[in-house]
Amino acid sequence: MYEYRFFWSIDSEVSVNSDVFKKALQPVPLPPVETREDVYLLLAADRAADCGVKLRDVHRPSMAMLEVKLRSTRTNLGIEAWHKAYAAAHDVAPQAALRTLQLPSCRVCHIRKCRRRVSVDGCWVEQTDVDVMPAAPSAAAAADAVGQQPPAAQRYRTVCIESNSRKAIKVATTEIIKGQKP
């Protein structure tokens, strides 16, 4: 799967309802908003660009999944190919799963997401509002913080175009930039 993703900082007053889909999909109903909390393991800088590790859905322990994402390709335009692997964590509390992962040079960060996702011309286009909580110094510290009120967050919006075709991503990205499609 290929993806092209870009981020920008947003004001805390901006909501997922003021999104890239609103005008472009009228009168088609907007896709539903998906909300989720994840815990990201921030790897050492030499590994972070090509590998992502997170515990998905930590606020719903029965649905928690460990996800490992490996980047295999990055074009000069920024289109990346990623391969994902998942492991069910539903029998393990998030705290225990985080303590089990013994990754060197690893810090932990809580992320809250609100996203909409829609299929456009053979691509998935998603917009996500992301609240990034300050990183904990270790997996054990993050495990202790699960279920607690997190500190103030930084807010970002990301738009991602995903497809099995790099060409489809280039076309969709060009249309989005020109304001012709979501």
mmCIF file of N, CA and C in Angstrom, residues 23-129:
data_model
loop_
_atom_site.group_PDB
_atom_site.id
_atom_site.type_symbol
_atom_site.label_atom_id
_atom_site.label_comp_id
_atom_site.label_asym_id
_atom_site.label_seq_id
_atom_site.Cartn_x
_atom_site.Cartn_y
_atom_site.Cartn_z
ATOM 1 N N LYS A 23 -17.330 20.492 1.593
ATOM 2 C CA LYS A 23 -17.829 21.090 0.363
ATOM 3 C C LYS A 23 -17.795 20.109 -0.799
ATOM 4 N N ALA A 24 -16.728 19.346 -0.901
ATOM 5 C CA ALA A 24 -16.541 18.487 -2.066
ATOM 6 C C ALA A 24 -17.569 17.366 -2.151
ATOM 7 N N LEU A 25 -18.087 16.910 -1.028
ATOM 8 C CA LEU A 25 -19.013 15.780 -1.048
ATOM 9 C C LEU A 25 -20.475 16.186 -1.005
ATOM 10 N N GLN A 26 -20.790 17.468 -0.981
ATOM 11 C CA GLN A 26 -22.190 17.899 -0.963
ATOM 12 C C GLN A 26 -22.841 17.490 -2.271
ATOM 13 N N PRO A 27 -24.034 16.957 -2.329
ATOM 14 C CA PRO A 27 -24.884 16.653 -1.189
ATOM 15 C C PRO A 27 -24.683 15.246 -0.622
ATOM 16 N N VAL A 28 -23.622 14.556 -1.029
ATOM 17 C CA VAL A 28 -23.357 13.224 -0.491
ATOM 18 C C VAL A 28 -23.118 13.346 1.009
ATOM 19 N N PRO A 29 -23.702 12.456 1.821
ATOM 20 C CA PRO A 29 -23.480 12.546 3.274
ATOM 21 C C PRO A 29 -21.998 12.395 3.620
ATOM 22 N N LEU A 30 -21.572 13.136 4.634
ATOM 23 C CA LEU A 30 -20.200 13.017 5.102
ATOM 24 C C LEU A 30 -19.978 11.634 5.694
ATOM 25 N N PRO A 31 -18.769 11.089 5.551
ATOM 26 C CA PRO A 31 -18.489 9.811 6.194
ATOM 27 C C PRO A 31 -18.490 9.984 7.705
ATOM 28 N N PRO A 32 -18.753 8.906 8.443
ATOM 29 C CA PRO A 32 -18.773 9.021 9.907
ATOM 30 C C PRO A 32 -17.381 9.346 10.458
ATOM 31 N N VAL A 33 -17.366 9.936 11.634
ATOM 32 C CA VAL A 33 -16.111 10.254 12.316
ATOM 33 C C VAL A 33 -15.713 9.044 13.147
ATOM 34 N N GLU A 34 -14.471 8.615 12.981
ATOM 35 C CA GLU A 34 -13.909 7.533 13.788
ATOM 36 C C GLU A 34 -13.024 8.181 14.847
ATOM 37 N N THR A 35 -13.199 7.783 16.103
ATOM 38 C CA THR A 35 -12.324 8.286 17.162
ATOM 39 C C THR A 35 -11.548 7.117 17.750
ATOM 40 N N ARG A 36 -10.318 7.411 18.151
ATOM 41 C CA ARG A 36 -9.463 6.350 18.667
ATOM 42 C C ARG A 36 -8.341 6.975 19.481
ATOM 43 N N GLU A 37 -7.840 6.235 20.460
ATOM 44 C CA GLU A 37 -6.638 6.622 21.198
ATOM 45 C C GLU A 37 -5.590 5.550 20.977
ATOM 46 N N ASP A 38 -4.399 5.990 20.611
ATOM 47 C CA ASP A 38 -3.283 5.082 20.390
ATOM 48 C C ASP A 38 -2.112 5.514 21.258
ATOM 49 N N VAL A 39 -1.224 4.581 21.513
ATOM 50 C CA VAL A 39 0.032 4.879 22.186
ATOM 51 C C VAL A 39 1.138 4.545 21.191
ATOM 52 N N TYR A 40 1.915 5.570 20.822
ATOM 53 C CA TYR A 40 3.024 5.392 19.888
ATOM 54 C C TYR A 40 4.319 5.199 20.649
ATOM 55 N N LEU A 41 5.134 4.269 20.183
ATOM 56 C CA LEU A 41 6.464 4.081 20.735
ATOM 57 C C LEU A 41 7.415 4.840 19.827
ATOM 58 N N LEU A 42 8.028 5.882 20.346
ATOM 59 C CA LEU A 42 8.908 6.744 19.568
ATOM 60 C C LEU A 42 10.313 6.157 19.591
ATOM 61 N N LEU A 43 10.712 5.614 18.468
ATOM 62 C CA LEU A 43 11.989 4.923 18.366
ATOM 63 C C LEU A 43 13.131 5.917 18.205
ATOM 64 N N ALA A 44 14.344 5.425 18.358
ATOM 65 C CA ALA A 44 15.526 6.260 18.140
ATOM 66 C C ALA A 44 15.482 6.810 16.720
ATOM 67 N N ALA A 45 16.046 7.984 16.525
ATOM 68 C CA ALA A 45 15.974 8.688 15.239
ATOM 69 C C ALA A 45 16.455 7.839 14.070
ATOM 70 N N ASP A 46 17.443 6.984 14.267
ATOM 71 C CA ASP A 46 17.960 6.187 13.160
ATOM 72 C C ASP A 46 16.973 5.124 12.698
ATOM 73 N N ARG A 47 15.953 4.787 13.517
ATOM 74 C CA ARG A 47 14.959 3.791 13.120
ATOM 75 C C ARG A 47 13.595 4.394 12.841
ATOM 76 N N ALA A 48 13.344 5.576 13.376
ATOM 77 C CA ALA A 48 11.994 6.147 13.349
ATOM 78 C C ALA A 48 11.461 6.392 11.946
ATOM 79 N N ALA A 49 12.306 6.722 10.991
ATOM 80 C CA ALA A 49 11.835 7.051 9.648
ATOM 81 C C ALA A 49 11.291 5.839 8.910
ATOM 82 N N ASP A 50 11.760 4.663 9.239
ATOM 83 C CA ASP A 50 11.386 3.471 8.493
ATOM 84 C C ASP A 50 10.544 2.480 9.287
ATOM 85 N N CYS A 51 10.234 2.799 10.543
ATOM 86 C CA CYS A 51 9.499 1.856 11.379
ATOM 87 C C CYS A 51 8.587 2.614 12.338
ATOM 88 N N GLY A 52 7.368 2.161 12.469
ATOM 89 C CA GLY A 52 6.442 2.730 13.440
ATOM 90 C C GLY A 52 5.840 1.619 14.274
ATOM 91 N N VAL A 53 5.742 1.833 15.575
ATOM 92 C CA VAL A 53 5.161 0.847 16.483
ATOM 93 C C VAL A 53 4.124 1.566 17.331
ATOM 94 N N LYS A 54 2.910 1.002 17.385
ATOM 95 C CA LYS A 54 1.877 1.605 18.232
ATOM 96 C C LYS A 54 0.938 0.543 18.777
ATOM 97 N N LEU A 55 0.335 0.899 19.901
ATOM 98 C CA LEU A 55 -0.733 0.112 20.484
ATOM 99 C C LEU A 55 -2.018 0.862 20.172
ATOM 100 N N ARG A 56 -2.865 0.266 19.332
ATOM 101 C CA ARG A 56 -4.084 0.916 18.857
ATOM 102 C C ARG A 56 -5.233 0.706 19.844
ATOM 103 N N ASP A 57 -6.128 1.676 19.893
ATOM 104 C CA ASP A 57 -7.370 1.565 20.669
ATOM 105 C C ASP A 57 -7.137 1.281 22.147
ATOM 106 N N VAL A 58 -6.236 2.040 22.783
ATOM 107 C CA VAL A 58 -5.943 1.782 24.193
ATOM 108 C C VAL A 58 -7.121 2.115 25.099
ATOM 109 N N HIS A 59 -8.049 2.952 24.642
ATOM 110 C CA HIS A 59 -9.212 3.271 25.479
ATOM 111 C C HIS A 59 -10.288 2.182 25.383
ATOM 112 N N ARG A 60 -10.075 1.203 24.514
ATOM 113 C CA ARG A 60 -10.973 0.040 24.400
ATOM 114 C C ARG A 60 -10.118 -1.223 24.487
ATOM 115 N N PRO A 61 -9.712 -1.621 25.692
ATOM 116 C CA PRO A 61 -8.789 -2.744 25.842
ATOM 117 C C PRO A 61 -9.221 -4.022 25.128
ATOM 118 N N SER A 62 -10.521 -4.268 24.997
ATOM 119 C CA SER A 62 -10.961 -5.489 24.323
ATOM 120 C C SER A 62 -10.662 -5.460 22.826
ATOM 121 N N MET A 63 -10.386 -4.269 22.268
ATOM 122 C CA MET A 63 -10.086 -4.139 20.847
ATOM 123 C C MET A 63 -8.628 -3.755 20.584
ATOM 124 N N ALA A 64 -7.820 -3.651 21.633
ATOM 125 C CA ALA A 64 -6.444 -3.176 21.484
ATOM 126 C C ALA A 64 -5.643 -4.091 20.559
ATOM 127 N N MET A 65 -4.844 -3.458 19.687
ATOM 128 C CA MET A 65 -3.995 -4.181 18.736
ATOM 129 C C MET A 65 -2.603 -3.560 18.758
ATOM 130 N N LEU A 66 -1.602 -4.382 18.666
ATOM 131 C CA LEU A 66 -0.249 -3.908 18.480
ATOM 132 C C LEU A 66 -0.009 -3.851 16.972
ATOM 133 N N GLU A 67 0.455 -2.693 16.476
ATOM 134 C CA GLU A 67 0.712 -2.537 15.041
ATOM 135 C C GLU A 67 2.171 -2.161 14.836
ATOM 136 N N VAL A 68 2.824 -2.881 13.919
ATOM 137 C CA VAL A 68 4.180 -2.562 13.510
ATOM 138 C C VAL A 68 4.109 -2.237 12.024
ATOM 139 N N LYS A 69 4.656 -1.078 11.670
ATOM 140 C CA LYS A 69 4.569 -0.568 10.301
ATOM 141 C C LYS A 69 5.990 -0.343 9.797
ATOM 142 N N LEU A 70 6.346 -0.969 8.653
ATOM 143 C CA LEU A 70 7.683 -0.848 8.086
ATOM 144 C C LEU A 70 7.620 -0.176 6.724
ATOM 145 N N ARG A 71 8.438 0.846 6.536
ATOM 146 C CA ARG A 71 8.479 1.543 5.252
ATOM 147 C C ARG A 71 9.494 0.853 4.362
ATOM 148 N N SER A 72 9.060 0.494 3.138
ATOM 149 C CA SER A 72 9.961 -0.173 2.206
ATOM 150 C C SER A 72 10.437 0.744 1.090
ATOM 151 N N THR A 73 9.671 1.803 0.790
ATOM 152 C CA THR A 73 10.007 2.687 -0.325
ATOM 153 C C THR A 73 9.567 4.105 -0.007
ATOM 154 N N ARG A 74 10.321 5.082 -0.501
ATOM 155 C CA ARG A 74 9.913 6.485 -0.452
ATOM 156 C C ARG A 74 10.384 7.133 -1.743
ATOM 157 N N THR A 75 9.437 7.661 -2.526
ATOM 158 C CA THR A 75 9.800 8.314 -3.784
ATOM 159 C C THR A 75 10.272 9.741 -3.517
ATOM 160 N N ASN A 76 10.851 10.376 -4.533
ATOM 161 C CA ASN A 76 11.301 11.757 -4.377
ATOM 162 C C ASN A 76 10.124 12.719 -4.222
ATOM 163 N N LEU A 77 8.894 12.277 -4.513
ATOM 164 C CA LEU A 77 7.703 13.100 -4.306
ATOM 165 C C LEU A 77 7.108 12.922 -2.910
ATOM 166 N N GLY A 78 7.680 11.994 -2.128
ATOM 167 C CA GLY A 78 7.182 11.760 -0.774
ATOM 168 C C GLY A 78 6.148 10.650 -0.675
ATOM 169 N N ILE A 79 5.862 9.945 -1.763
ATOM 170 C CA ILE A 79 4.934 8.808 -1.710
ATOM 171 C C ILE A 79 5.693 7.630 -1.117
ATOM 172 N N GLU A 80 5.103 7.013 -0.095
ATOM 173 C CA GLU A 80 5.777 5.948 0.636
ATOM 174 C C GLU A 80 5.003 4.642 0.543
ATOM 175 N N ALA A 81 5.735 3.525 0.536
ATOM 176 C CA ALA A 81 5.126 2.195 0.612
ATOM 177 C C ALA A 81 5.372 1.651 2.013
ATOM 178 N N TRP A 82 4.290 1.237 2.675
ATOM 179 C CA TRP A 82 4.368 0.713 4.039
ATOM 180 C C TRP A 82 3.765 -0.680 4.084
ATOM 181 N N HIS A 83 4.320 -1.516 4.938
ATOM 182 C CA HIS A 83 3.778 -2.851 5.190
ATOM 183 C C HIS A 83 3.469 -2.928 6.680
ATOM 184 N N LYS A 84 2.268 -3.405 7.007
ATOM 185 C CA LYS A 84 1.829 -3.424 8.402
ATOM 186 C C LYS A 84 1.648 -4.862 8.882
ATOM 187 N N ALA A 85 1.929 -5.074 10.157
ATOM 188 C CA ALA A 85 1.667 -6.345 10.822
ATOM 189 C C ALA A 85 0.941 -6.032 12.115
ATOM 190 N N TYR A 86 -0.008 -6.893 12.484
ATOM 191 C CA TYR A 86 -0.822 -6.668 13.676
ATOM 192 C C TYR A 86 -0.753 -7.877 14.593
ATOM 193 N N ALA A 87 -0.879 -7.616 15.883
ATOM 194 C CA ALA A 87 -0.996 -8.673 16.884
ATOM 195 C C ALA A 87 -2.102 -8.265 17.844
ATOM 196 N N ALA A 88 -3.028 -9.171 18.086
ATOM 197 C CA ALA A 88 -4.128 -8.879 19.011
ATOM 198 C C ALA A 88 -3.574 -8.713 20.417
ATOM 199 N N ALA A 89 -4.099 -7.721 21.104
ATOM 200 C CA ALA A 89 -3.670 -7.482 22.485
ATOM 201 C C ALA A 89 -4.883 -7.527 23.405
ATOM 202 N N HIS A 90 -5.991 -8.119 22.921
ATOM 203 C CA HIS A 90 -7.228 -8.068 23.693
ATOM 204 C C HIS A 90 -7.172 -8.835 25.002
ATOM 205 N N ASP A 91 -6.259 -9.822 25.151
ATOM 206 C CA ASP A 91 -6.179 -10.490 26.444
ATOM 207 C C ASP A 91 -5.192 -9.820 27.385
ATOM 208 N N VAL A 92 -4.518 -8.802 26.900
ATOM 209 C CA VAL A 92 -3.494 -8.145 27.706
ATOM 210 C C VAL A 92 -3.895 -6.694 27.931
ATOM 211 N N ALA A 93 -3.847 -6.273 29.159
ATOM 212 C CA ALA A 93 -4.134 -4.863 29.455
ATOM 213 C C ALA A 93 -3.079 -3.995 28.768
ATOM 214 N N PRO A 94 -3.450 -2.779 28.334
ATOM 215 C CA PRO A 94 -2.460 -1.904 27.687
ATOM 216 C C PRO A 94 -1.196 -1.712 28.512
ATOM 217 N N GLN A 95 -1.344 -1.634 29.842
ATOM 218 C CA GLN A 95 -0.167 -1.448 30.685
ATOM 219 C C GLN A 95 0.801 -2.615 30.525
ATOM 220 N N ALA A 96 0.270 -3.840 30.549
ATOM 221 C CA ALA A 96 1.131 -5.016 30.433
ATOM 222 C C ALA A 96 1.764 -5.099 29.046
ATOM 223 N N ALA A 97 1.002 -4.761 28.004
ATOM 224 C CA ALA A 97 1.551 -4.803 26.647
ATOM 225 C C ALA A 97 2.713 -3.822 26.502
ATOM 226 N N LEU A 98 2.571 -2.613 27.063
ATOM 227 C CA LEU A 98 3.637 -1.625 26.965
ATOM 228 C C LEU A 98 4.873 -2.055 27.752
ATOM 229 N N ARG A 99 4.661 -2.645 28.915
ATOM 230 C CA ARG A 99 5.810 -3.083 29.723
ATOM 231 C C ARG A 99 6.544 -4.240 29.048
ATOM 232 N N THR A 100 5.811 -5.072 28.283
ATOM 233 C CA THR A 100 6.391 -6.231 27.628
ATOM 234 C C THR A 100 7.353 -5.831 26.518
ATOM 235 N N LEU A 101 7.076 -4.709 25.843
ATOM 236 C CA LEU A 101 7.916 -4.272 24.730
ATOM 237 C C LEU A 101 9.199 -3.654 25.259
ATOM 238 N N GLN A 102 10.285 -4.343 25.078
ATOM 239 C CA GLN A 102 11.590 -3.868 25.559
ATOM 240 C C GLN A 102 12.356 -3.269 24.377
ATOM 241 N N LEU A 103 12.002 -2.049 23.989
ATOM 242 C CA LEU A 103 12.663 -1.405 22.863
ATOM 243 C C LEU A 103 13.680 -0.400 23.369
ATOM 244 N N PRO A 104 14.923 -0.472 22.867
ATOM 245 C CA PRO A 104 15.931 0.495 23.308
ATOM 246 C C PRO A 104 15.625 1.884 22.768
ATOM 247 N N SER A 105 16.041 2.894 23.480
ATOM 248 C CA SER A 105 15.879 4.297 23.065
ATOM 249 C C SER A 105 14.445 4.612 22.678
ATOM 250 N N CYS A 106 13.511 4.158 23.465
ATOM 251 C CA CYS A 106 12.097 4.305 23.127
ATOM 252 C C CYS A 106 11.405 5.217 24.124
ATOM 253 N N ARG A 107 10.677 6.233 23.605
ATOM 254 C CA ARG A 107 9.794 7.043 24.431
ATOM 255 C C ARG A 107 8.379 6.757 23.969
ATOM 256 N N VAL A 108 7.402 7.156 24.767
ATOM 257 C CA VAL A 108 6.022 6.814 24.489
ATOM 258 C C VAL A 108 5.169 8.077 24.429
ATOM 259 N N CYS A 109 4.224 8.094 23.500
ATOM 260 C CA CYS A 109 3.379 9.262 23.298
ATOM 261 C C CYS A 109 1.926 8.828 23.086
ATOM 262 N N HIS A 110 0.997 9.438 23.831
ATOM 263 C CA HIS A 110 -0.441 9.187 23.635
ATOM 264 C C HIS A 110 -0.952 10.070 22.507
ATOM 265 N N ILE A 111 -1.785 9.490 21.655
ATOM 266 C CA ILE A 111 -2.382 10.202 20.519
ATOM 267 C C ILE A 111 -3.888 9.970 20.545
ATOM 268 N N ARG A 112 -4.659 11.054 20.428
ATOM 269 C CA ARG A 112 -6.114 10.939 20.228
ATOM 270 C C ARG A 112 -6.402 11.342 18.799
ATOM 271 N N LYS A 113 -7.242 10.567 18.116
ATOM 272 C CA LYS A 113 -7.536 10.818 16.706
ATOM 273 C C LYS A 113 -9.038 10.914 16.467
ATOM 274 N N CYS A 114 -9.411 11.835 15.600
ATOM 275 C CA CYS A 114 -10.776 11.903 15.043
ATOM 276 C C CYS A 114 -10.584 11.955 13.540
ATOM 277 N N ARG A 115 -11.094 10.963 12.830
ATOM 278 C CA ARG A 115 -10.848 10.969 11.395
ATOM 279 C C ARG A 115 -12.075 10.609 10.595
ATOM 280 N N ARG A 116 -12.070 11.089 9.360
ATOM 281 C CA ARG A 116 -13.050 10.711 8.348
ATOM 282 C C ARG A 116 -12.269 10.092 7.200
ATOM 283 N N ARG A 117 -12.885 9.104 6.566
ATOM 284 C CA ARG A 117 -12.212 8.399 5.479
ATOM 285 C C ARG A 117 -13.230 8.118 4.388
ATOM 286 N N VAL A 118 -12.836 8.370 3.130
ATOM 287 C CA VAL A 118 -13.744 8.158 2.011
ATOM 288 C C VAL A 118 -12.934 7.654 0.818
ATOM 289 N N SER A 119 -13.580 6.869 -0.041
ATOM 290 C CA SER A 119 -12.934 6.371 -1.250
ATOM 291 C C SER A 119 -13.191 7.346 -2.392
ATOM 292 N N VAL A 120 -12.114 7.750 -3.070
ATOM 293 C CA VAL A 120 -12.208 8.686 -4.188
ATOM 294 C C VAL A 120 -11.305 8.180 -5.313
ATOM 295 N N ASP A 121 -11.894 7.869 -6.455
ATOM 296 C CA ASP A 121 -11.118 7.487 -7.642
ATOM 297 C C ASP A 121 -10.050 6.430 -7.363
ATOM 298 N N GLY A 122 -10.404 5.375 -6.635
ATOM 299 C CA GLY A 122 -9.461 4.287 -6.385
ATOM 300 C C GLY A 122 -8.477 4.546 -5.258
ATOM 301 N N CYS A 123 -8.662 5.641 -4.534
ATOM 302 C CA CYS A 123 -7.797 5.959 -3.395
ATOM 303 C C CYS A 123 -8.657 6.121 -2.148
ATOM 304 N N TRP A 124 -8.068 5.822 -1.005
ATOM 305 C CA TRP A 124 -8.669 6.214 0.259
ATOM 306 C C TRP A 124 -8.115 7.580 0.606
ATOM 307 N N VAL A 125 -9.007 8.517 0.874
ATOM 308 C CA VAL A 125 -8.601 9.845 1.315
ATOM 309 C C VAL A 125 -9.110 9.995 2.743
ATOM 310 N N GLU A 126 -8.197 10.303 3.638
ATOM 311 C CA GLU A 126 -8.603 10.478 5.035
ATOM 312 C C GLU A 126 -8.079 11.788 5.567
ATOM 313 N N GLN A 127 -8.885 12.386 6.417
ATOM 314 C CA GLN A 127 -8.458 13.558 7.161
ATOM 315 C C GLN A 127 -8.557 13.213 8.628
ATOM 316 N N THR A 128 -7.501 13.489 9.366
ATOM 317 C CA THR A 128 -7.467 13.151 10.778
ATOM 318 C C THR A 128 -7.027 14.358 11.589
ATOM 319 N N ASP A 129 -7.795 14.676 12.626
ATOM 320 C CA ASP A 129 -7.362 15.652 13.623
ATOM 321 C C ASP A 129 -6.684 14.854 14.727
#
